PDB file of C-alpha atoms and ligand atoms in Angstrom:
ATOM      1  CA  UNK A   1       0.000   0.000   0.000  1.00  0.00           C
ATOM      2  CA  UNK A   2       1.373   3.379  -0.975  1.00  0.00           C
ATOM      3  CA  UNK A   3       1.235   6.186   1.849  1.00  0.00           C
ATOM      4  CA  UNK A   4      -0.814   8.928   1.766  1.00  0.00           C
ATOM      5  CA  UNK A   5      -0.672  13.175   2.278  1.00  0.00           C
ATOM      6  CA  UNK A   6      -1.048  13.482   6.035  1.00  0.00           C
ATOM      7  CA  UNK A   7      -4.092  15.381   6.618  1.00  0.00           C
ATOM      8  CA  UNK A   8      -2.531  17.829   9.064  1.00  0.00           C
ATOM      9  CA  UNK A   9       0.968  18.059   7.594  1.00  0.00           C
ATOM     10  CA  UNK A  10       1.123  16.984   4.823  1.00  0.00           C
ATOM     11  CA  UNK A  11       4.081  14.640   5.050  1.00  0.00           C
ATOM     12  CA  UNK A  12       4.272  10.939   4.192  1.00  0.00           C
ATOM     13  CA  UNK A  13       1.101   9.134   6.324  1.00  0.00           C
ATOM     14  CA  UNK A  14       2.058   5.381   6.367  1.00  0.00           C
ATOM     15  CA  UNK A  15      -0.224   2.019   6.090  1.00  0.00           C
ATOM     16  CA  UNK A  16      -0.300   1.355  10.119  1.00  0.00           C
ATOM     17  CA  UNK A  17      -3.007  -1.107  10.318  1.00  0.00           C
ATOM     18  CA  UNK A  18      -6.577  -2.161   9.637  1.00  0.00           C
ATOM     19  CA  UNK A  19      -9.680  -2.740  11.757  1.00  0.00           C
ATOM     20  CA  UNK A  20     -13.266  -3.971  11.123  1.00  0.00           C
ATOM     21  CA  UNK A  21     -15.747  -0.885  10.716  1.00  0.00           C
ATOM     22  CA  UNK A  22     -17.548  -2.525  13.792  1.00  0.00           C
ATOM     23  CA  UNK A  23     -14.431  -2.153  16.345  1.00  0.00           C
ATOM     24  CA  UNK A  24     -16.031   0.222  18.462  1.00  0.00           C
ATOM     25  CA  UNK A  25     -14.909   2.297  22.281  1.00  0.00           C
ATOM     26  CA  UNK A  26     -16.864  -0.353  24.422  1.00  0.00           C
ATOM     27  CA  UNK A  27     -14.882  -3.288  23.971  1.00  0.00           C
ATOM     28  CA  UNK A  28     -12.798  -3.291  26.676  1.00  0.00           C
ATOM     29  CA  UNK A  29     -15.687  -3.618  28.964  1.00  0.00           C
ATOM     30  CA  UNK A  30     -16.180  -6.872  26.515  1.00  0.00           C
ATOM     31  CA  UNK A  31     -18.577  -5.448  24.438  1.00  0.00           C
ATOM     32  CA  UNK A  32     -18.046  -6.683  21.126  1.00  0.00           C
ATOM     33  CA  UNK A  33     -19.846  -5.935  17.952  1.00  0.00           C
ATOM     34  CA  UNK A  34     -20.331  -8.437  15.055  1.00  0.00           C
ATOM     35  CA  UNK A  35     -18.138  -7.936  12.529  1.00  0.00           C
ATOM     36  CA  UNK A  36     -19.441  -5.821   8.927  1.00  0.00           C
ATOM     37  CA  UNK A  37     -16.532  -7.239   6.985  1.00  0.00           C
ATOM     38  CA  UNK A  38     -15.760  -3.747   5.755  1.00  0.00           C
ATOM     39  CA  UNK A  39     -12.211  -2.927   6.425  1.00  0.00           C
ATOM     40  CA  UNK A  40     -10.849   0.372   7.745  1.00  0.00           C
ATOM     41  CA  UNK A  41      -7.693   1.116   7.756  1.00  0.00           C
ATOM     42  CA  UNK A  42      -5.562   3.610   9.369  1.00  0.00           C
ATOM     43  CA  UNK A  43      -2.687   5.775   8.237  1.00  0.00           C
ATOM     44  CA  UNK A  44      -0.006   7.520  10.540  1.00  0.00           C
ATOM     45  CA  UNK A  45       2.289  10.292   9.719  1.00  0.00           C
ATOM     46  CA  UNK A  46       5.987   9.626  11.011  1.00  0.00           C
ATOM     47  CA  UNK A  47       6.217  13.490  10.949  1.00  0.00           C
ATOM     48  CA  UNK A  48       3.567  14.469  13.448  1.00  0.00           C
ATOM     49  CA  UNK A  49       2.275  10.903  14.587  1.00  0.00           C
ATOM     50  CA  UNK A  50      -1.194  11.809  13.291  1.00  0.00           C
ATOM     51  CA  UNK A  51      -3.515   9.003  12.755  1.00  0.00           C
ATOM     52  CA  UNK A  52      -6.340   9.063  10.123  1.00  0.00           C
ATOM     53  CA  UNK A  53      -8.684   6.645   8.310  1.00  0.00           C
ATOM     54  CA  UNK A  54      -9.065   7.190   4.594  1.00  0.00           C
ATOM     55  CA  UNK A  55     -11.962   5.126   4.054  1.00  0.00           C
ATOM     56  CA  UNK A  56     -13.746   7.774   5.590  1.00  0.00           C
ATOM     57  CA  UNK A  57     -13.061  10.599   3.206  1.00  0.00           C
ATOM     58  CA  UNK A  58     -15.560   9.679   0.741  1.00  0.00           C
ATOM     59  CA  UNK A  59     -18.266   9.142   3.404  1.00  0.00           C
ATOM     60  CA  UNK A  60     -21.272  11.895   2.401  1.00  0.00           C
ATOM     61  CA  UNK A  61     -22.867  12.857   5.659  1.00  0.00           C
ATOM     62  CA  UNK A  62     -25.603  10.875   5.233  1.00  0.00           C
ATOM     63  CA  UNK A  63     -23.544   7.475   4.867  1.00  0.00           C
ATOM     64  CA  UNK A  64     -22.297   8.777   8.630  1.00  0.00           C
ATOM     65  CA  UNK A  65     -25.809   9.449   9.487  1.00  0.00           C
ATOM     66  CA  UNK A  66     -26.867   5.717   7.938  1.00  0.00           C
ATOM     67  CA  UNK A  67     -24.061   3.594   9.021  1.00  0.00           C
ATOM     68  CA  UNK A  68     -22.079   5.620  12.059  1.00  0.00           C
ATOM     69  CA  UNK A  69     -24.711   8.043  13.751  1.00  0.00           C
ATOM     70  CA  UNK A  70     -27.732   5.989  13.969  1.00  0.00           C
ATOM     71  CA  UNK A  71     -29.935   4.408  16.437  1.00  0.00           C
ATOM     72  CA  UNK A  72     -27.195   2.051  17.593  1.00  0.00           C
ATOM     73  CA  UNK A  73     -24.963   4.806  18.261  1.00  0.00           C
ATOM     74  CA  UNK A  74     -25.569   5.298  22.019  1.00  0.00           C
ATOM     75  CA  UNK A  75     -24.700   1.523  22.304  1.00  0.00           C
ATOM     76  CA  UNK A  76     -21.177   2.379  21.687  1.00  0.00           C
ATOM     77  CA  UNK A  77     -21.101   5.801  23.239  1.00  0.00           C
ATOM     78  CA  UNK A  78     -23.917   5.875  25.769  1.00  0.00           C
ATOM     79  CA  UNK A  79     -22.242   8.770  27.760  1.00  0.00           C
ATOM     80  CA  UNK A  80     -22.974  11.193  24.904  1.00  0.00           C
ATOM     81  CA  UNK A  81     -26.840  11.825  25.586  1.00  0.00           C
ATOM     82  CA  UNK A  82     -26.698  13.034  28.906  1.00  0.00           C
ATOM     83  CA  UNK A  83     -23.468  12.066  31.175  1.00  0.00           C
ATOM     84  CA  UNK A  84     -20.612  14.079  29.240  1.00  0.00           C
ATOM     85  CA  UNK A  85     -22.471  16.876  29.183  1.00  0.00           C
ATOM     86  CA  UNK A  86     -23.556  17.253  32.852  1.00  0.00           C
ATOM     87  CA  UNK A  87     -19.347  16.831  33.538  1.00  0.00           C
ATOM     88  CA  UNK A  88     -18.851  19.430  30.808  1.00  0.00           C
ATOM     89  CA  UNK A  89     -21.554  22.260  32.148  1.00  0.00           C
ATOM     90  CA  UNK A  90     -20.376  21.551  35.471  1.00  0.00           C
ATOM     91  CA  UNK A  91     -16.485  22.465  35.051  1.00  0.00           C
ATOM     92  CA  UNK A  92     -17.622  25.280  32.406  1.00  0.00           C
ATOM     93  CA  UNK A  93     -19.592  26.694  35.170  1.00  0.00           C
ATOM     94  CA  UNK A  94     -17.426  25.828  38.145  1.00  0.00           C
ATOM     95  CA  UNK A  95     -14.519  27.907  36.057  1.00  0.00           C
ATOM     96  CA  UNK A  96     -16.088  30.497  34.006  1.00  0.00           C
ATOM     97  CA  UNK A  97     -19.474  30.814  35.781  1.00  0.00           C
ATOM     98  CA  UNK A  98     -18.638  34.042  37.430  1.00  0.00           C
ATOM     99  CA  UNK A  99     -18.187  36.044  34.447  1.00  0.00           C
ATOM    100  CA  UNK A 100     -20.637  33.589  31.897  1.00  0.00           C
ATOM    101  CA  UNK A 101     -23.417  36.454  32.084  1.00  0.00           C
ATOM    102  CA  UNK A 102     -21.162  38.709  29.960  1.00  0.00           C
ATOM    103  CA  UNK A 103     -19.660  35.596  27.016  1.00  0.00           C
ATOM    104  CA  UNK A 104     -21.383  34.350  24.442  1.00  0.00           C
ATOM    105  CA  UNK A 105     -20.424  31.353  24.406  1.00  0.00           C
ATOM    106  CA  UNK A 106     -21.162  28.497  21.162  1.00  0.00           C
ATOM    107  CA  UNK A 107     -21.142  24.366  21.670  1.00  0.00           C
ATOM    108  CA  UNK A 108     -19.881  23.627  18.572  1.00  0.00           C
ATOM    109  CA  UNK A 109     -21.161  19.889  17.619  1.00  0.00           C
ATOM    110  CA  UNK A 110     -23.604  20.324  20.263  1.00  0.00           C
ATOM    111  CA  UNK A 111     -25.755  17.479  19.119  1.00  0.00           C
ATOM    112  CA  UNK A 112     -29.308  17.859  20.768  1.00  0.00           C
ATOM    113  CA  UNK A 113     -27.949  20.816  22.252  1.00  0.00           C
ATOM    114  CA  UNK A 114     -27.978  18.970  26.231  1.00  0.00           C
ATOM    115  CA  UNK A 115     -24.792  21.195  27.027  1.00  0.00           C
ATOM    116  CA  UNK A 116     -26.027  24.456  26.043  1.00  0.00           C
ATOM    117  CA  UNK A 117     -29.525  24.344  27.817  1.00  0.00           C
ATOM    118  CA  UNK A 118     -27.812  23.104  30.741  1.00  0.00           C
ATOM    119  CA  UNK A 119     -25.792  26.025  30.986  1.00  0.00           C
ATOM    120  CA  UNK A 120     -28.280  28.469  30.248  1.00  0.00           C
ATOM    121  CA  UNK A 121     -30.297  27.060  33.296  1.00  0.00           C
ATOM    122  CA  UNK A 122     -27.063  28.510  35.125  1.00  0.00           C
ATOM    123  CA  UNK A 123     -27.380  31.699  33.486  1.00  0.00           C
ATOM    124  CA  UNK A 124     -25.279  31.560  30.790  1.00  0.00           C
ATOM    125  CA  UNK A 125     -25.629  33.271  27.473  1.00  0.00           C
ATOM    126  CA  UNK A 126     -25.113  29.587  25.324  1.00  0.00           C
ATOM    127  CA  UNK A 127     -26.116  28.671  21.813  1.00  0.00           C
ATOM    128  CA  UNK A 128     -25.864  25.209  19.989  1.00  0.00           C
ATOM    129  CA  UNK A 129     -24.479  24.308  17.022  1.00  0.00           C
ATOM    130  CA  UNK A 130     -24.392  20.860  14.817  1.00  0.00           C
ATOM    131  CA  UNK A 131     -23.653  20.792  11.262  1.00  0.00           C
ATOM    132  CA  UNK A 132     -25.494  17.029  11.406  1.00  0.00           C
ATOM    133  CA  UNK A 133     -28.137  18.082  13.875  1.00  0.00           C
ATOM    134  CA  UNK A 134     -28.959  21.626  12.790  1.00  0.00           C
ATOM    135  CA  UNK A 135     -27.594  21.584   8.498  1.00  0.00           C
ATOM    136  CA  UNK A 136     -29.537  24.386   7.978  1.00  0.00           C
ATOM    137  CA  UNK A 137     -28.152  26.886  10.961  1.00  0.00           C
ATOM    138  CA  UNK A 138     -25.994  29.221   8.606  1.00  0.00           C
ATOM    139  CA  UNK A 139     -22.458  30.601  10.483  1.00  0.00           C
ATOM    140  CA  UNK A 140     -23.485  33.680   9.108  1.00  0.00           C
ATOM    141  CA  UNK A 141     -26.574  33.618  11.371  1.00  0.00           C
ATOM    142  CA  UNK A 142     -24.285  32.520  14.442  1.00  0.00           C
ATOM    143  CA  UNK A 143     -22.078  35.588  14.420  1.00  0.00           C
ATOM    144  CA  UNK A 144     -18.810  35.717  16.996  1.00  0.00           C
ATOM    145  CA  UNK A 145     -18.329  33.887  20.058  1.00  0.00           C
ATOM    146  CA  UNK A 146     -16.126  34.761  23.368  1.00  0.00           C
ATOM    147  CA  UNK A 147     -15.702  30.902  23.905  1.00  0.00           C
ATOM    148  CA  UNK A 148     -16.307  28.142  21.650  1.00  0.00           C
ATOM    149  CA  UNK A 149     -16.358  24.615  23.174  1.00  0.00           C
ATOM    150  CA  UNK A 150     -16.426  21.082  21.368  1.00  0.00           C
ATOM    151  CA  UNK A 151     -16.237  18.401  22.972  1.00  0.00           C
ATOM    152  CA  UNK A 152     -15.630  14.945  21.310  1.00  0.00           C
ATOM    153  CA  UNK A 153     -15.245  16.445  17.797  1.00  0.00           C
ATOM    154  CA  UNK A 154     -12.139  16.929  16.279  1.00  0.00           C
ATOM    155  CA  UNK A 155     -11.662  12.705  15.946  1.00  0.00           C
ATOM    156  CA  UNK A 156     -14.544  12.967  13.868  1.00  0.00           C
ATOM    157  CA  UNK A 157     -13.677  14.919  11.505  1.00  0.00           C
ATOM    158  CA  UNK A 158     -11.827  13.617   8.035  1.00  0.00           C
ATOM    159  CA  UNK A 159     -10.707  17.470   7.525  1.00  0.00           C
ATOM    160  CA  UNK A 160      -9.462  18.831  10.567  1.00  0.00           C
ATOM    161  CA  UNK A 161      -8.297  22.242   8.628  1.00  0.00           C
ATOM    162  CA  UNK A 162     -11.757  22.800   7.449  1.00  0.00           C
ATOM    163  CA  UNK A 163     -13.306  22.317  10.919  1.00  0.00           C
ATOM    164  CA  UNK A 164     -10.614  24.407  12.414  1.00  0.00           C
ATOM    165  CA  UNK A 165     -10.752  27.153   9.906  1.00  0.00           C
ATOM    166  CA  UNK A 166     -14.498  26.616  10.477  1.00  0.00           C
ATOM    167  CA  UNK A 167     -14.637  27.437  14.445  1.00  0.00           C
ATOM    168  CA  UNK A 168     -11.867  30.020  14.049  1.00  0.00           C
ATOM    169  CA  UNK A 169     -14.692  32.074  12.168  1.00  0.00           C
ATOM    170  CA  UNK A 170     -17.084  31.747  14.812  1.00  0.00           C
ATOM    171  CA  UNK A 171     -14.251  32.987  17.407  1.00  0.00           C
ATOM    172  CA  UNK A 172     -13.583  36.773  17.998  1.00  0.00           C
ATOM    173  CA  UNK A 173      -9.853  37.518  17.613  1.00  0.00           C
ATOM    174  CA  UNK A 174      -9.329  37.265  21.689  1.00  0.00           C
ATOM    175  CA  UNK A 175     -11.974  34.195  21.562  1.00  0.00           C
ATOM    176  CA  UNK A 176     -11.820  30.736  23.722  1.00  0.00           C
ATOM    177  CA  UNK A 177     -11.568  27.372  22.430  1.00  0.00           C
ATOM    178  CA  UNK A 178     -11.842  24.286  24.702  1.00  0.00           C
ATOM    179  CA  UNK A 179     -11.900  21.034  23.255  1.00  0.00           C
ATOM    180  CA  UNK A 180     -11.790  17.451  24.335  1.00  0.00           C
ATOM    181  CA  UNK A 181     -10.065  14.442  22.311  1.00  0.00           C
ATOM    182  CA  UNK A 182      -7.991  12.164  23.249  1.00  0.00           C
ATOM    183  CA  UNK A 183      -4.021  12.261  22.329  1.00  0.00           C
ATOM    184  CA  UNK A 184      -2.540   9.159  21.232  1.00  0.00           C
ATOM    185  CA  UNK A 185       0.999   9.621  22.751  1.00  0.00           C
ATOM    186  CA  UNK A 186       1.788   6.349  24.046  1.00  0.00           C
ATOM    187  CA  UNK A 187      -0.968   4.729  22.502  1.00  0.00           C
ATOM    188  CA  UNK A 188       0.099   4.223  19.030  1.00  0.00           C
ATOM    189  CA  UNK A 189       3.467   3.542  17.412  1.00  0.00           C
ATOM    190  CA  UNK A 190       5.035   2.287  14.312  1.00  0.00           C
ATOM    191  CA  UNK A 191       5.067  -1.410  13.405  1.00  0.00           C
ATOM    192  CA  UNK A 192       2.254  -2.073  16.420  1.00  0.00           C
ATOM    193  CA  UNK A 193      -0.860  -3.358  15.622  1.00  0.00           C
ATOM    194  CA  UNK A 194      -3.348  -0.640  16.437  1.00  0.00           C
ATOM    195  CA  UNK A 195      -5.296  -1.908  19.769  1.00  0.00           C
ATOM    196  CA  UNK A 196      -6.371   1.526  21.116  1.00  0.00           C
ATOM    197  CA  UNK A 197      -9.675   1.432  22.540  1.00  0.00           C
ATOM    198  CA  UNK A 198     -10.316   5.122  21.308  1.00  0.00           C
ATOM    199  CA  UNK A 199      -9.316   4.104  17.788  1.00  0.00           C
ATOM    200  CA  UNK A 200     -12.494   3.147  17.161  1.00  0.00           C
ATOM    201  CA  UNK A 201     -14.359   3.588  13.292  1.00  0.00           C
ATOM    202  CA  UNK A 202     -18.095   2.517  14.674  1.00  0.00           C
ATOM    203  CA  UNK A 203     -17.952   5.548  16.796  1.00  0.00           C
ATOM    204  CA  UNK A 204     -16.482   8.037  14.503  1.00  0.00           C
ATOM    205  CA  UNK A 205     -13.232   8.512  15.232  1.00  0.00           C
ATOM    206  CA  UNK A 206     -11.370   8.857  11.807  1.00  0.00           C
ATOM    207  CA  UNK A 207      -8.601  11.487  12.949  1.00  0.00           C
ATOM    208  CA  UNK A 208      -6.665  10.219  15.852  1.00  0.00           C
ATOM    209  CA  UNK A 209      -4.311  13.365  17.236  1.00  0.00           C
ATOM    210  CA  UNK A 210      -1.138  13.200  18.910  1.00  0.00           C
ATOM    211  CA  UNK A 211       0.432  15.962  21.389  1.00  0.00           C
ATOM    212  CA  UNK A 212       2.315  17.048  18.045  1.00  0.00           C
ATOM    213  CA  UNK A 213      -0.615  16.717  15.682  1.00  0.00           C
ATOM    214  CA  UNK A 214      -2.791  18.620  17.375  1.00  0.00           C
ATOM    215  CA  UNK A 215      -0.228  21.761  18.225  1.00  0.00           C
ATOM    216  CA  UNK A 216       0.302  21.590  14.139  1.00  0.00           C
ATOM    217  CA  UNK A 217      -3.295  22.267  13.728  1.00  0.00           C
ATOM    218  CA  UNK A 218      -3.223  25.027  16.537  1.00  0.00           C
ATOM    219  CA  UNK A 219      -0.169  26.600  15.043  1.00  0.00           C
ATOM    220  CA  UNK A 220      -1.390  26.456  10.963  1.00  0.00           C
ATOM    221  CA  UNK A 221      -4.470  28.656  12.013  1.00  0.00           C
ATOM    222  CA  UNK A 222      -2.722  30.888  14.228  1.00  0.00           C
ATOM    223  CA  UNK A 223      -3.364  29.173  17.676  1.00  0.00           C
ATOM    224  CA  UNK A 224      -1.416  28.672  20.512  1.00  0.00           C
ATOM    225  CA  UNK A 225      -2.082  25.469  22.221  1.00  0.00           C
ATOM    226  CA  UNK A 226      -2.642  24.212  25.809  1.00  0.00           C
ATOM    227  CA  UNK A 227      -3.924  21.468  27.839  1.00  0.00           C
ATOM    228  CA  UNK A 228      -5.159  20.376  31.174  1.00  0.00           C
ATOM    229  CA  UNK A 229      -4.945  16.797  30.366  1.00  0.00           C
ATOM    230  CA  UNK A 230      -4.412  13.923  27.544  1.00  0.00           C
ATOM    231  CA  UNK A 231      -7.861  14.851  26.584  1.00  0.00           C
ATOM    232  CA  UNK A 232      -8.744  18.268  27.513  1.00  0.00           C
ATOM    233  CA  UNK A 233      -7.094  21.532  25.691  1.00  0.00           C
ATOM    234  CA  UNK A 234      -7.624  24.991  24.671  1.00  0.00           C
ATOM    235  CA  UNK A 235      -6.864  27.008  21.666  1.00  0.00           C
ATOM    236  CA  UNK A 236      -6.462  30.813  21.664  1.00  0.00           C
ATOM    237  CA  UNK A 237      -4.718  33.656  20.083  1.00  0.00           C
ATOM    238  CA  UNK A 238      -4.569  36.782  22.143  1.00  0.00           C
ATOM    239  CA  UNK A 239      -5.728  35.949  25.810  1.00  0.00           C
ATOM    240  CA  UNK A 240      -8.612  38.089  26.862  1.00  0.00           C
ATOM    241  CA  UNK A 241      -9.401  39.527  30.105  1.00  0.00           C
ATOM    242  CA  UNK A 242     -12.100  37.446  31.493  1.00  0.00           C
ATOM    243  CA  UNK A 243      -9.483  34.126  30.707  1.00  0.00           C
ATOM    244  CA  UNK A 244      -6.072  35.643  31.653  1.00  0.00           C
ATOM    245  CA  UNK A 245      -6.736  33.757  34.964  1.00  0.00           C
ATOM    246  CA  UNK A 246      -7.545  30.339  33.255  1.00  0.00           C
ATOM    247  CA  UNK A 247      -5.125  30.552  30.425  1.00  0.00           C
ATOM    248  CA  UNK A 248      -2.055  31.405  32.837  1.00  0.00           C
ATOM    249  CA  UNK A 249      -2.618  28.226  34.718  1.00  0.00           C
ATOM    250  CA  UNK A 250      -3.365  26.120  31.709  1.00  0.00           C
TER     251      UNK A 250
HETATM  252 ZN1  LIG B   1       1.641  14.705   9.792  1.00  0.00          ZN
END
């Protein structure tokens, strides 16, 4: 197999290994899917160590709507509906709460929009945003946000550059953005078969970031990076007021 651009760098992304579309993030609690017999394999980049699954760039979003978002998918992600977003309000609002009545703030990939209601039932000013659950929501309409959040997007996501360049437009130039994905540091190497739980197709997650992937997509779109943990980071160009606090400690 010949390797392919790297979708964040560009650089040589080699063959690394293949997994059945139906490998999904439950397994390791020994839930196991049957197997589709459709393959998916998974490139990584030497250069940056990103991970990404070309079978997935000719996916329309309604093949991801048919065969990846459908009624099965809280089987393999059953946190999504109501858990993750409970967490996510409550740190938003345990860190930012005391100035939230003067952000706007946007939850990009919001879903049913679970995280934004919550947090406007704290008194936040908090819209939603899905390109699957609301197509028809125009950015144009959104205007600019103080702080962006999306959580459990960016691995899935075959174009990380247009999804970046996308949120930077619903930023202001001193905006916010917190996202959660998991790096892969430690998790994935060259010449190992690829036995990550979070490298998973049936849930989505086509781009796999590592520490060095991810700062590359901060960095191409003008970003400086940070991060709290493996999974949690934020993106931002000029610190504001309201987040020199949070940004000096992150
Ligand atoms: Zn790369």
């Amino acid at each position: 197999m010949e390797p392919l651009a790297c979708p964040i760098c560009g650089a040589a992304s080699e063959p690394l290994d293949v997994v059945d579309v139906s490998k999904s993030c439950v397994e390791p609690s020994g839930t196991y899917l049957p197997l589709s017999g459709t393959p998916v394999y998974y490139y990584r980049c030497d250069t940056c160590g990103h991970c990404h699954a070309p079978e997935f760039l000719g996916w329309s979003p309604e093949d991801f709507r048919r065969r990846v978002y459908n009624e099965d998918y809280i089987r393999v992600d059953p946190d999504y509906v109501e858990k993750r977003p409970a967490v996510a309000a409550a740190g938003l609002h345990q860190t930012f709460g005391h100035v939230a009545s003067s952000l706007r703030h946007l939850d990009y990939g919001s879903g049913s929009g679970v995280l934004s209601r919550m947090l406007r039932e704290s008194g936040w000013n908090s819209d939603a945003y899905d390109p699957y659950a609301s197509p028809d929501v125009s950015f144009e309409s959104l205007g600019r946000y103080e702080l962006v959040t999306a959580y459990e997007i960016f691995e899935h996501v075959a174009d990380p550059h247009r999804l970046m360049a996308d949120i930077a437009g619903l930023l202001r130039e001193d905006g916010v953005l917190i996202l959660s994905t998991l790096l892969s540091d430690g998790a994935i190497a060259p010449r190992q078969r690829l036995t990550w739980w979070y490298a998973s197709p049936r849930n989505g997650h086509i781009s796999l970031f590592s520490k060095k992937s991810l700062t590359a997509l901060a960095t191409r779109h003008g970003f400086n990076l940070g991060g709290f943990s493996p999974a949690l980071h934020v993106m931002w160009k000029t610190v504001p007021a309201w987040a020199s606090d949070f940004l000096r400690t992150g």
